[in-house]
XYZ file of N, CA and C in Angstrom:
342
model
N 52.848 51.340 -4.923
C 51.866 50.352 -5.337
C 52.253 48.963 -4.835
N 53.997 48.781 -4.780
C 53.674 47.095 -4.271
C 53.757 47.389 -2.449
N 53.812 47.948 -2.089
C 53.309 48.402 -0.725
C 51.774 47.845 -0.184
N 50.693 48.727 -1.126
C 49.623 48.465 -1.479
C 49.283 46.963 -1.502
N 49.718 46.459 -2.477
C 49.624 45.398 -2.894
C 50.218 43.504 -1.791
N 51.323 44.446 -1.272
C 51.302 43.908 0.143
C 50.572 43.357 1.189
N 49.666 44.688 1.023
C 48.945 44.635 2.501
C 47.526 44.505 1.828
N 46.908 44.638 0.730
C 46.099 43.742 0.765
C 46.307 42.084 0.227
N 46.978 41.538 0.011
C 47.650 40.109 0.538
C 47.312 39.673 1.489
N 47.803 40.833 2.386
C 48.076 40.457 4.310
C 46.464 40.263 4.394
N 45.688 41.282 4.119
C 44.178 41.469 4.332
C 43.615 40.233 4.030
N 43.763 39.802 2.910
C 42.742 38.726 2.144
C 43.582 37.711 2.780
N 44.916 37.037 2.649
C 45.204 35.951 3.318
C 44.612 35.789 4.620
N 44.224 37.029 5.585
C 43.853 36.871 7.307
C 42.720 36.225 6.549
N 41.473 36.905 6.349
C 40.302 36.345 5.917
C 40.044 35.051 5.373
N 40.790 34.894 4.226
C 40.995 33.610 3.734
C 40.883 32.314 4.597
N 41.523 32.803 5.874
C 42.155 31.975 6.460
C 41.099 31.462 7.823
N 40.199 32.565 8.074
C 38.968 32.880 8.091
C 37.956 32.395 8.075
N 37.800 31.846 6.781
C 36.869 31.251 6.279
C 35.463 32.605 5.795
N 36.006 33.612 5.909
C 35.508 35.036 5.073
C 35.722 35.585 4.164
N 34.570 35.582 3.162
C 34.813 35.928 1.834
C 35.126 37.478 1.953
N 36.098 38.094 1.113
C 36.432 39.859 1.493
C 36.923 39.857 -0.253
N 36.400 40.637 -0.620
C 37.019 41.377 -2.352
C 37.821 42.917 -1.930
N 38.525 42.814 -3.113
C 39.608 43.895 -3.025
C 39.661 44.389 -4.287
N 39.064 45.909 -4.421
C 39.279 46.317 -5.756
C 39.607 47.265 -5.252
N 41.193 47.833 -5.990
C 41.934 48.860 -6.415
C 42.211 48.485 -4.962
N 42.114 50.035 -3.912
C 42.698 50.116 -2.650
C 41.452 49.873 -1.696
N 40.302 49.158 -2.158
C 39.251 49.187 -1.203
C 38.677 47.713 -0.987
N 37.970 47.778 0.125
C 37.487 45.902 0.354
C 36.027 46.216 0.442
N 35.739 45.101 0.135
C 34.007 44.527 0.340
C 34.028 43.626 1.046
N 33.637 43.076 2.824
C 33.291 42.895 2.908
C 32.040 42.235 4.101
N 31.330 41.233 4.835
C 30.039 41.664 5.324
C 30.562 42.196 6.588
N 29.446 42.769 6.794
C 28.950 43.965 7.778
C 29.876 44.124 8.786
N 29.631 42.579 9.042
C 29.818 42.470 10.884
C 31.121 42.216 11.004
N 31.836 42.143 10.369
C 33.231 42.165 9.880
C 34.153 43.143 9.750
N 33.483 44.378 9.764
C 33.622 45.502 9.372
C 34.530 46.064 10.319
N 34.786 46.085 11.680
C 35.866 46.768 12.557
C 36.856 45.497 12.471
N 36.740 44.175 12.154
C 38.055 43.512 12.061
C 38.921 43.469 10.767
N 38.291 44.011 9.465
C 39.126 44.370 8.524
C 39.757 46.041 8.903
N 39.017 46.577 9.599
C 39.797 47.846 9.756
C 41.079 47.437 10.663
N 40.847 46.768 11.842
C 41.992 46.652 12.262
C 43.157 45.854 11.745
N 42.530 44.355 10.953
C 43.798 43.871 10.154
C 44.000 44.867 9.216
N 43.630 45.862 8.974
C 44.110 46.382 7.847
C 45.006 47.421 8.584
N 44.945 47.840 9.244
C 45.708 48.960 10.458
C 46.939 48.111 10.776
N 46.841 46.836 11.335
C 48.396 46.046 11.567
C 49.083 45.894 10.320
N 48.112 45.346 9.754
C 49.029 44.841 8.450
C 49.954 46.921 7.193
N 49.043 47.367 7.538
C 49.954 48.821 7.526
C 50.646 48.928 7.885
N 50.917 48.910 9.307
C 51.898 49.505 10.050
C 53.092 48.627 10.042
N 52.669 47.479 10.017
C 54.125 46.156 9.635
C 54.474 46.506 7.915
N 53.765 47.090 7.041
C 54.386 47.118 5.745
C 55.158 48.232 5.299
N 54.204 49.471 5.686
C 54.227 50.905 5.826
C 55.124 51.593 6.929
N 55.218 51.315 8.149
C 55.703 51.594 9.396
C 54.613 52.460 10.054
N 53.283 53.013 9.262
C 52.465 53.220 10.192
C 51.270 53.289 9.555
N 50.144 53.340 10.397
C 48.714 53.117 9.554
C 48.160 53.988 8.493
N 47.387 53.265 8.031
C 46.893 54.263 6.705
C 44.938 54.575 7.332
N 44.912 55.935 6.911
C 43.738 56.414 6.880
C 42.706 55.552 6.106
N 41.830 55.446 7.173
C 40.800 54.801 6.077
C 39.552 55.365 6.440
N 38.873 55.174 4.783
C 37.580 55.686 4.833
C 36.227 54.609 4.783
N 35.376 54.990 5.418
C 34.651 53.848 5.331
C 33.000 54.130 4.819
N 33.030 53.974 3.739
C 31.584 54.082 2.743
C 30.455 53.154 3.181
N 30.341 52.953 4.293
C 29.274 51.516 4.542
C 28.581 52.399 5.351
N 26.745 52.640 4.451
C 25.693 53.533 5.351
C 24.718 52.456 5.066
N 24.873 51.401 6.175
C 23.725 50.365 6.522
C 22.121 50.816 7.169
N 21.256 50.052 6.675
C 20.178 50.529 6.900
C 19.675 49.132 8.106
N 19.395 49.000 8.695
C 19.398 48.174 9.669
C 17.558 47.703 9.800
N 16.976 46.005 9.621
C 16.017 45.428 9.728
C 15.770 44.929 11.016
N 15.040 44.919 11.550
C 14.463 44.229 12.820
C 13.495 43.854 13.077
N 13.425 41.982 12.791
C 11.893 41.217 12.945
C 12.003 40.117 12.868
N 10.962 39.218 12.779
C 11.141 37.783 12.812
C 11.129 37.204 11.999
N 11.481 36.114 11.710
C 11.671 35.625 9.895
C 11.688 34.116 10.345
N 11.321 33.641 9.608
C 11.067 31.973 10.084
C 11.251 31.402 8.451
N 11.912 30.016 8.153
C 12.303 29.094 6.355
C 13.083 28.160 6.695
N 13.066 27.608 5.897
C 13.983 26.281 6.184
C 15.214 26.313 6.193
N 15.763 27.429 6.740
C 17.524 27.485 6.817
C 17.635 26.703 8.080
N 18.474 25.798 8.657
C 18.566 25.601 9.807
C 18.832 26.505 10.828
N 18.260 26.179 11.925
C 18.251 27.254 13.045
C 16.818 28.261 13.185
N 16.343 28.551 11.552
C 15.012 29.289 11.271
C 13.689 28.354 11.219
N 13.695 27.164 11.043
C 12.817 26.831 11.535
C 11.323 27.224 12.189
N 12.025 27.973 13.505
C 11.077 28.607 14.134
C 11.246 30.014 14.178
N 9.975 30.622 13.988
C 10.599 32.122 14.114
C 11.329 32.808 14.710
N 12.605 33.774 15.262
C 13.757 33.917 15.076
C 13.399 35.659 15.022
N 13.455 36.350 16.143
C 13.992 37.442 15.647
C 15.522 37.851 15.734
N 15.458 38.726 14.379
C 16.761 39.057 13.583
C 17.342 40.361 13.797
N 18.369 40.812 13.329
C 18.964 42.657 12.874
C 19.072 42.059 11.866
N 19.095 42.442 10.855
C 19.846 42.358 9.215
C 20.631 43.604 8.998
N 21.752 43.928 8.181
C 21.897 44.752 7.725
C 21.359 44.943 5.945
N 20.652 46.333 5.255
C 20.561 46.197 4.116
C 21.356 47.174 3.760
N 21.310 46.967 2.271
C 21.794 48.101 1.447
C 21.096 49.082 1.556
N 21.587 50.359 1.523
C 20.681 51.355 0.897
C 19.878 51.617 0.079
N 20.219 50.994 -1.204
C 19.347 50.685 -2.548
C 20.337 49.943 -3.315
N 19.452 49.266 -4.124
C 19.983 48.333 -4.795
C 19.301 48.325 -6.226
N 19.721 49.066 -7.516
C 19.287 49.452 -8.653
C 19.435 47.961 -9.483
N 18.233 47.329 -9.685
C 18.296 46.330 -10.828
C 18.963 46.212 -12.233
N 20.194 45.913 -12.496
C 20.487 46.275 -13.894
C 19.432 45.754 -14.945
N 19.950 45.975 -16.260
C 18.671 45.671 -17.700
C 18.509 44.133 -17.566
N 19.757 43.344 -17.440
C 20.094 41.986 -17.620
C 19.246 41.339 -16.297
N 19.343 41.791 -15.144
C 18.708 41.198 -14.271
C 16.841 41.574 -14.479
N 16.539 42.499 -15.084
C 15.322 42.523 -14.802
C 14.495 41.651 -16.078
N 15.532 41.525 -17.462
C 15.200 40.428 -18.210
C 15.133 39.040 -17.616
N 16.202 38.424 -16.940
C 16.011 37.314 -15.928
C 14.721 37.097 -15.477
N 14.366 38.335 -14.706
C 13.341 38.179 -13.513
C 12.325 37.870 -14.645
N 11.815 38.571 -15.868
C 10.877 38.409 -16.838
C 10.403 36.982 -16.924
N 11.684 36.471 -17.584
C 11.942 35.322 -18.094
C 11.105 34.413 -17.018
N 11.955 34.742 -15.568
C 11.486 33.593 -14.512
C 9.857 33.559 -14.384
N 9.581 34.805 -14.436
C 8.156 34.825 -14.239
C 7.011 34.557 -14.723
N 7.836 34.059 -16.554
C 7.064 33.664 -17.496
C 6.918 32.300 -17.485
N 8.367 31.709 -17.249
C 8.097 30.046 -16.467
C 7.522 30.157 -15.357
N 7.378 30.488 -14.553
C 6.283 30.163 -13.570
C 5.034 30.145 -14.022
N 4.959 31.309 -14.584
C 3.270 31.183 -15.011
C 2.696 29.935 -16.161
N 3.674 29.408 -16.856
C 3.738 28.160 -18.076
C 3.584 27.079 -17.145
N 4.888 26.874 -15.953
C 4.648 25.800 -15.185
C 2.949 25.079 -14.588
N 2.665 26.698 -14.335
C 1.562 26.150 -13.316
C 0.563 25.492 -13.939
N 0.433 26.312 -15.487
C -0.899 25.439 -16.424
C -0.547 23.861 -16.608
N 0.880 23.387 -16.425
C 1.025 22.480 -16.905
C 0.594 21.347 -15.481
């Protein structure tokens, strides 16, 4: 375990350092997409310097992939912009979030009379 605990250190300090947000729960990371073969490989060096050789990894990421144009006021979008996105597969609303959404929707509809 402090082996483990090592090398994700090594992991999150590279990132950190980065300026890429990456979470680490238990022995696994989260995080985005496109990122995804450079945590495998820091995670492959940083093994093999802790471990003396790499660790198997599995990789649970079944992206569903968007392709179109999207135009808002983010800079750069402005003008329409075609994109790839990656999505989730599904994304199940918990109880708490769909009370939120209620809520929001009930101020909106109050706002507008006013």
């Amino acid at each position: 375990m402090n082996k483990d605990s090592i090398i994700a250190n090594m992991v999150i300090d590279y990132f950190t350092q980065q300026g890429v947000p990456v979470l680490c729960i238990h022995d696994s990371f989260i995080i985005q997409h496109d990122k995804e073969e450079e945590l495998k490989k820091v995670l492959h060096v940083a093994s093999v310097q802790v471990a003396g050789k790499g660790i198997e990894q599995d990789t649970k990421s079944n992206k569903r992939e968007f392709k179109g144009m999207i135009q808002g006021n983010i800079t750069g979008y402005e003008i329409k912009k075609r994109v790839t996105v990656n999505l989730p597969n599904k994304v199940t609303p918990t109880e708490q979030y769909i009370a939120r959404r209620l809520k929001h929707y009930k101020w909106l509809e109050s706002s507008k009379s006013n």
